[in-house]
Amino acid sequence: MTINYIIVEIDEAYKNEIDGIIVNSTIESVAHINRIAKVVEAPSFTILRKGDDVVVHHNMFRLRNGMRGQRVQSDYHIEDNKYFIPFTEVYMYRRGGEWNAIRPFVFLKPVDFEEEVSNVFTITKTDSNSHKGKKKLRGIVKYLNDELEAQGVKVGDEVLFSYFSEYEFNIDGETLYKMSTKDILAIL
């Protein structure tokens, strides 16, 4: 039993291969670090239960280079494929096939930037209002926490969020932005 942590298992620390193609060969790229694990043990006072899948911070499983250049396990590594994770680094859990955001976190689907054509000019995906082909500072609520729900925000709402608040995650093959409740500025 743990007090301020959960214990999780992962298949692998990095997702370096997609459909048989090697997409990463370094430990430096955060884009390919696994962020989903299975709960092995959790305190009874938490919402998390044994068997839940959890989304956590990428540094929980990240390898690093030691003082002499050797690869070193994460500071959170216990043994084999087990890690201890502080509650503050758990963002969402899946139980019974449904993902649930944990307060204060919310997950948004980026809004695709559509090219607009007028008789004078064309606004393209590379315009200053675009980021990676997505509308800046906008998202569709995908996984909601109870605090935002109490404020009237619903899954599917398009919202405006603050600058530099979004952190990109790949959840079930879909790119989502994770952010805090305080970063949601308005329903559009």
PDB file of C-alpha atoms in Angstrom:
ATOM      1  CA  MET A   1       0.000   0.000   0.000  1.00  0.00           C
ATOM      2  CA  THR A   2       1.184   3.526  -0.776  1.00  0.00           C
ATOM      3  CA  ILE A   3       0.237   6.826   0.829  1.00  0.00           C
ATOM      4  CA  ASN A   4       0.935   9.654  -1.647  1.00  0.00           C
ATOM      5  CA  TYR A   5       1.637   7.593  -4.739  1.00  0.00           C
ATOM      6  CA  ILE A   6       0.161   4.953  -6.963  1.00  0.00           C
ATOM      7  CA  ILE A   7       2.155   2.065  -8.373  1.00  0.00           C
ATOM      8  CA  VAL A   8       1.804   1.395 -12.088  1.00  0.00           C
ATOM      9  CA  GLU A   9       3.071  -1.000 -14.741  1.00  0.00           C
ATOM     10  CA  ILE A  10       3.932  -0.218 -18.337  1.00  0.00           C
ATOM     11  CA  ASP A  11       4.752  -2.403 -21.335  1.00  0.00           C
ATOM     12  CA  GLU A  12       7.581  -0.124 -22.432  1.00  0.00           C
ATOM     13  CA  ALA A  13       8.920   3.316 -21.541  1.00  0.00           C
ATOM     14  CA  TYR A  14       9.026   4.543 -25.159  1.00  0.00           C
ATOM     15  CA  LYS A  15       6.723   4.111 -28.149  1.00  0.00           C
ATOM     16  CA  ASN A  16       9.521   4.034 -30.717  1.00  0.00           C
ATOM     17  CA  GLU A  17       7.748   1.904 -33.285  1.00  0.00           C
ATOM     18  CA  ILE A  18       4.465   2.573 -35.067  1.00  0.00           C
ATOM     19  CA  ASP A  19       3.056  -0.056 -37.416  1.00  0.00           C
ATOM     20  CA  GLY A  20       6.474  -1.716 -37.667  1.00  0.00           C
ATOM     21  CA  ILE A  21       8.268   1.532 -38.554  1.00  0.00           C
ATOM     22  CA  ILE A  22      10.907   2.921 -36.193  1.00  0.00           C
ATOM     23  CA  VAL A  23       9.956   6.558 -35.524  1.00  0.00           C
ATOM     24  CA  ASN A  24      12.433   7.333 -32.749  1.00  0.00           C
ATOM     25  CA  SER A  25      15.872   6.075 -31.732  1.00  0.00           C
ATOM     26  CA  THR A  26      16.801   8.480 -28.921  1.00  0.00           C
ATOM     27  CA  ILE A  27      15.830   8.966 -25.298  1.00  0.00           C
ATOM     28  CA  GLU A  28      15.649  12.749 -25.686  1.00  0.00           C
ATOM     29  CA  SER A  29      12.368  12.992 -27.604  1.00  0.00           C
ATOM     30  CA  VAL A  30       9.431  13.502 -25.243  1.00  0.00           C
ATOM     31  CA  ALA A  31       7.015  12.903 -28.114  1.00  0.00           C
ATOM     32  CA  HIS A  32       7.641   9.158 -27.975  1.00  0.00           C
ATOM     33  CA  ILE A  33       7.678   8.568 -24.216  1.00  0.00           C
ATOM     34  CA  ASN A  34       4.828   6.375 -23.007  1.00  0.00           C
ATOM     35  CA  ARG A  35       2.266   8.297 -20.935  1.00  0.00           C
ATOM     36  CA  ILE A  36      -0.294   5.569 -20.252  1.00  0.00           C
ATOM     37  CA  ALA A  37       0.108   2.916 -17.557  1.00  0.00           C
ATOM     38  CA  LYS A  38      -1.970   0.400 -15.614  1.00  0.00           C
ATOM     39  CA  VAL A  39      -2.537   0.864 -11.871  1.00  0.00           C
ATOM     40  CA  VAL A  40      -1.107  -2.007  -9.810  1.00  0.00           C
ATOM     41  CA  GLU A  41      -1.751  -0.465  -6.379  1.00  0.00           C
ATOM     42  CA  ALA A  42      -3.521   2.670  -5.134  1.00  0.00           C
ATOM     43  CA  PRO A  43      -4.572   3.913  -1.675  1.00  0.00           C
ATOM     44  CA  SER A  44      -8.228   3.258  -0.871  1.00  0.00           C
ATOM     45  CA  PHE A  45      -8.961   6.969  -0.314  1.00  0.00           C
ATOM     46  CA  THR A  46      -8.289   7.847  -3.978  1.00  0.00           C
ATOM     47  CA  ILE A  47     -10.587   7.631  -6.963  1.00  0.00           C
ATOM     48  CA  LEU A  48      -8.070   5.314  -8.640  1.00  0.00           C
ATOM     49  CA  ARG A  49      -8.373   1.536  -8.456  1.00  0.00           C
ATOM     50  CA  LYS A  50      -6.223  -1.459  -9.349  1.00  0.00           C
ATOM     51  CA  GLY A  51      -6.621  -2.165 -13.066  1.00  0.00           C
ATOM     52  CA  ASP A  52      -7.393   1.422 -14.108  1.00  0.00           C
ATOM     53  CA  ASP A  53      -5.388   2.872 -16.995  1.00  0.00           C
ATOM     54  CA  VAL A  54      -3.900   6.272 -16.133  1.00  0.00           C
ATOM     55  CA  VAL A  55      -2.437   9.142 -18.151  1.00  0.00           C
ATOM     56  CA  VAL A  56       0.638  10.586 -16.442  1.00  0.00           C
ATOM     57  CA  HIS A  57       3.444  13.080 -16.989  1.00  0.00           C
ATOM     58  CA  HIS A  58       5.999  11.946 -19.595  1.00  0.00           C
ATOM     59  CA  ASN A  59       8.969  12.243 -17.217  1.00  0.00           C
ATOM     60  CA  MET A  60       7.655   9.428 -15.017  1.00  0.00           C
ATOM     61  CA  PHE A  61       9.074   6.799 -17.396  1.00  0.00           C
ATOM     62  CA  ARG A  62      11.804   8.821 -19.115  1.00  0.00           C
ATOM     63  CA  LEU A  63      15.299   7.373 -19.343  1.00  0.00           C
ATOM     64  CA  ARG A  64      18.251   9.715 -18.937  1.00  0.00           C
ATOM     65  CA  ASN A  65      21.978   9.666 -19.405  1.00  0.00           C
ATOM     66  CA  GLY A  66      24.020   9.314 -16.202  1.00  0.00           C
ATOM     67  CA  MET A  67      27.246  11.095 -15.314  1.00  0.00           C
ATOM     68  CA  ARG A  68      29.342   8.651 -17.320  1.00  0.00           C
ATOM     69  CA  GLY A  69      27.024   8.489 -20.320  1.00  0.00           C
ATOM     70  CA  GLN A  70      25.242   5.279 -19.326  1.00  0.00           C
ATOM     71  CA  ARG A  71      21.456   5.064 -19.574  1.00  0.00           C
ATOM     72  CA  VAL A  72      19.751   5.450 -16.209  1.00  0.00           C
ATOM     73  CA  GLN A  73      16.162   4.619 -15.287  1.00  0.00           C
ATOM     74  CA  SER A  74      13.656   7.251 -14.240  1.00  0.00           C
ATOM     75  CA  ASP A  75      13.777   8.460 -10.634  1.00  0.00           C
ATOM     76  CA  TYR A  76      10.310   6.896 -10.299  1.00  0.00           C
ATOM     77  CA  HIS A  77      11.384   3.408 -11.380  1.00  0.00           C
ATOM     78  CA  ILE A  78      10.931   0.618  -8.801  1.00  0.00           C
ATOM     79  CA  GLU A  79      11.815  -2.596 -10.633  1.00  0.00           C
ATOM     80  CA  ASP A  80      11.190  -4.304 -13.965  1.00  0.00           C
ATOM     81  CA  ASN A  81       8.307  -2.369 -15.515  1.00  0.00           C
ATOM     82  CA  LYS A  82       6.910  -0.899 -12.272  1.00  0.00           C
ATOM     83  CA  TYR A  83       6.984   2.780 -11.264  1.00  0.00           C
ATOM     84  CA  PHE A  84       5.612   4.883  -8.412  1.00  0.00           C
ATOM     85  CA  ILE A  85       3.710   7.986  -9.530  1.00  0.00           C
ATOM     86  CA  PRO A  86       2.836  11.016  -7.345  1.00  0.00           C
ATOM     87  CA  PHE A  87      -0.887  11.844  -7.425  1.00  0.00           C
ATOM     88  CA  THR A  88      -0.055  15.313  -8.797  1.00  0.00           C
ATOM     89  CA  GLU A  89       1.275  13.710 -11.992  1.00  0.00           C
ATOM     90  CA  VAL A  90      -1.862  11.654 -12.761  1.00  0.00           C
ATOM     91  CA  TYR A  91      -4.140  13.535 -15.158  1.00  0.00           C
ATOM     92  CA  MET A  92      -6.836  11.092 -16.218  1.00  0.00           C
ATOM     93  CA  TYR A  93      -7.964   7.506 -15.667  1.00  0.00           C
ATOM     94  CA  ARG A  94      -9.905   4.919 -17.684  1.00  0.00           C
ATOM     95  CA  ARG A  95     -12.234   2.448 -16.049  1.00  0.00           C
ATOM     96  CA  GLY A  96     -14.762   0.355 -17.947  1.00  0.00           C
ATOM     97  CA  GLY A  97     -13.589   1.824 -21.263  1.00  0.00           C
ATOM     98  CA  GLU A  98     -14.359   5.439 -20.294  1.00  0.00           C
ATOM     99  CA  TRP A  99     -11.689   8.109 -19.749  1.00  0.00           C
ATOM    100  CA  ASN A 100     -12.259  10.516 -16.825  1.00  0.00           C
ATOM    101  CA  ALA A 101     -10.234  13.689 -16.267  1.00  0.00           C
ATOM    102  CA  ILE A 102      -9.046  14.278 -12.706  1.00  0.00           C
ATOM    103  CA  ARG A 103      -9.489  17.760 -11.280  1.00  0.00           C
ATOM    104  CA  PRO A 104      -7.914  20.227 -12.039  1.00  0.00           C
ATOM    105  CA  PHE A 105      -7.190  18.769 -15.488  1.00  0.00           C
ATOM    106  CA  VAL A 106      -9.235  18.848 -18.682  1.00  0.00           C
ATOM    107  CA  PHE A 107      -8.503  17.474 -22.157  1.00  0.00           C
ATOM    108  CA  LEU A 108      -9.444  19.323 -25.341  1.00  0.00           C
ATOM    109  CA  LYS A 109      -9.452  18.300 -28.971  1.00  0.00           C
ATOM    110  CA  PRO A 110      -7.640  20.910 -31.098  1.00  0.00           C
ATOM    111  CA  VAL A 111      -9.830  22.732 -33.610  1.00  0.00           C
ATOM    112  CA  ASP A 112      -8.679  22.316 -37.220  1.00  0.00           C
ATOM    113  CA  PHE A 113      -7.868  25.569 -38.985  1.00  0.00           C
ATOM    114  CA  GLU A 114      -9.854  25.796 -42.209  1.00  0.00           C
ATOM    115  CA  GLU A 115      -8.586  27.983 -45.010  1.00  0.00           C
ATOM    116  CA  GLU A 116     -10.755  31.011 -45.571  1.00  0.00           C
ATOM    117  CA  VAL A 117     -10.920  32.581 -49.024  1.00  0.00           C
ATOM    118  CA  SER A 118     -12.167  36.064 -49.732  1.00  0.00           C
ATOM    119  CA  ASN A 119     -12.091  38.006 -52.976  1.00  0.00           C
ATOM    120  CA  VAL A 120      -8.955  39.815 -51.733  1.00  0.00           C
ATOM    121  CA  PHE A 121      -6.780  37.213 -49.934  1.00  0.00           C
ATOM    122  CA  THR A 122      -6.578  33.689 -48.549  1.00  0.00           C
ATOM    123  CA  ILE A 123      -5.943  32.942 -44.876  1.00  0.00           C
ATOM    124  CA  THR A 124      -3.954  29.708 -44.753  1.00  0.00           C
ATOM    125  CA  LYS A 125      -3.005  27.140 -42.117  1.00  0.00           C
ATOM    126  CA  THR A 126       0.335  28.928 -41.755  1.00  0.00           C
ATOM    127  CA  ASP A 127      -1.362  32.191 -40.781  1.00  0.00           C
ATOM    128  CA  SER A 128      -0.482  33.758 -37.413  1.00  0.00           C
ATOM    129  CA  ASN A 129      -3.806  32.509 -36.014  1.00  0.00           C
ATOM    130  CA  SER A 130      -2.745  28.916 -36.617  1.00  0.00           C
ATOM    131  CA  HIS A 131      -0.517  26.480 -34.711  1.00  0.00           C
ATOM    132  CA  LYS A 132       0.375  23.209 -36.463  1.00  0.00           C
ATOM    133  CA  GLY A 133      -2.699  23.638 -38.656  1.00  0.00           C
ATOM    134  CA  LYS A 134      -4.945  24.110 -35.607  1.00  0.00           C
ATOM    135  CA  LYS A 135      -6.713  27.250 -34.394  1.00  0.00           C
ATOM    136  CA  LYS A 136      -4.670  28.957 -31.704  1.00  0.00           C
ATOM    137  CA  LEU A 137      -6.089  29.000 -28.177  1.00  0.00           C
ATOM    138  CA  ARG A 138      -9.227  27.023 -29.087  1.00  0.00           C
ATOM    139  CA  GLY A 139     -10.345  23.508 -28.382  1.00  0.00           C
ATOM    140  CA  ILE A 140     -13.350  21.223 -28.100  1.00  0.00           C
ATOM    141  CA  VAL A 141     -13.882  19.739 -24.632  1.00  0.00           C
ATOM    142  CA  LYS A 142     -13.276  15.989 -24.851  1.00  0.00           C
ATOM    143  CA  TYR A 143     -12.706  14.911 -21.221  1.00  0.00           C
ATOM    144  CA  LEU A 144     -14.149  17.157 -18.543  1.00  0.00           C
ATOM    145  CA  ASN A 145     -13.513  17.395 -14.808  1.00  0.00           C
ATOM    146  CA  ASP A 146     -16.259  17.855 -12.206  1.00  0.00           C
ATOM    147  CA  GLU A 147     -15.265  21.455 -11.413  1.00  0.00           C
ATOM    148  CA  LEU A 148     -15.781  22.663 -15.008  1.00  0.00           C
ATOM    149  CA  GLU A 149     -18.968  20.635 -15.281  1.00  0.00           C
ATOM    150  CA  ALA A 150     -20.338  22.442 -12.197  1.00  0.00           C
ATOM    151  CA  GLN A 151     -19.559  25.732 -13.977  1.00  0.00           C
ATOM    152  CA  GLY A 152     -21.747  24.727 -16.943  1.00  0.00           C
ATOM    153  CA  VAL A 153     -19.060  23.511 -19.350  1.00  0.00           C
ATOM    154  CA  LYS A 154     -20.082  20.424 -21.344  1.00  0.00           C
ATOM    155  CA  VAL A 155     -18.280  17.823 -23.430  1.00  0.00           C
ATOM    156  CA  GLY A 156     -18.353  19.132 -27.009  1.00  0.00           C
ATOM    157  CA  ASP A 157     -18.205  22.819 -26.066  1.00  0.00           C
ATOM    158  CA  GLU A 158     -15.702  24.917 -27.987  1.00  0.00           C
ATOM    159  CA  VAL A 159     -13.620  26.893 -25.511  1.00  0.00           C
ATOM    160  CA  LEU A 160     -10.961  29.571 -25.486  1.00  0.00           C
ATOM    161  CA  PHE A 161      -7.860  28.825 -23.398  1.00  0.00           C
ATOM    162  CA  SER A 162      -4.876  30.845 -22.192  1.00  0.00           C
ATOM    163  CA  TYR A 163      -1.493  31.095 -23.933  1.00  0.00           C
ATOM    164  CA  PHE A 164       1.088  28.352 -23.298  1.00  0.00           C
ATOM    165  CA  SER A 165      -1.352  26.229 -21.286  1.00  0.00           C
ATOM    166  CA  GLU A 166      -1.749  23.283 -23.654  1.00  0.00           C
ATOM    167  CA  TYR A 167       0.364  20.137 -23.443  1.00  0.00           C
ATOM    168  CA  GLU A 168      -0.015  17.681 -26.288  1.00  0.00           C
ATOM    169  CA  PHE A 169      -0.983  14.072 -25.555  1.00  0.00           C
ATOM    170  CA  ASN A 170      -1.859  11.152 -27.803  1.00  0.00           C
ATOM    171  CA  ILE A 171      -4.827   9.351 -26.266  1.00  0.00           C
ATOM    172  CA  ASP A 172      -6.148   6.331 -28.178  1.00  0.00           C
ATOM    173  CA  GLY A 173      -4.614   7.649 -31.407  1.00  0.00           C
ATOM    174  CA  GLU A 174      -6.091  11.137 -31.044  1.00  0.00           C
ATOM    175  CA  THR A 175      -4.109  14.321 -30.362  1.00  0.00           C
ATOM    176  CA  LEU A 176      -5.486  16.121 -27.317  1.00  0.00           C
ATOM    177  CA  TYR A 177      -4.398  19.110 -25.271  1.00  0.00           C
ATOM    178  CA  LYS A 178      -4.156  18.737 -21.484  1.00  0.00           C
ATOM    179  CA  MET A 179      -4.529  21.844 -19.364  1.00  0.00           C
ATOM    180  CA  SER A 180      -5.847  23.026 -16.009  1.00  0.00           C
ATOM    181  CA  THR A 181      -9.324  24.273 -15.226  1.00  0.00           C
ATOM    182  CA  LYS A 182      -7.949  27.793 -14.632  1.00  0.00           C
ATOM    183  CA  ASP A 183      -6.708  27.889 -18.256  1.00  0.00           C
ATOM    184  CA  ILE A 184     -10.235  27.686 -19.692  1.00  0.00           C
ATOM    185  CA  LEU A 185     -11.188  31.309 -20.309  1.00  0.00           C
ATOM    186  CA  ALA A 186     -14.578  31.170 -22.081  1.00  0.00           C
ATOM    187  CA  ILE A 187     -17.106  29.000 -23.861  1.00  0.00           C
ATOM    188  CA  LEU A 188     -17.338  30.166 -27.484  1.00  0.00           C
TER     189      LEU A 188
END
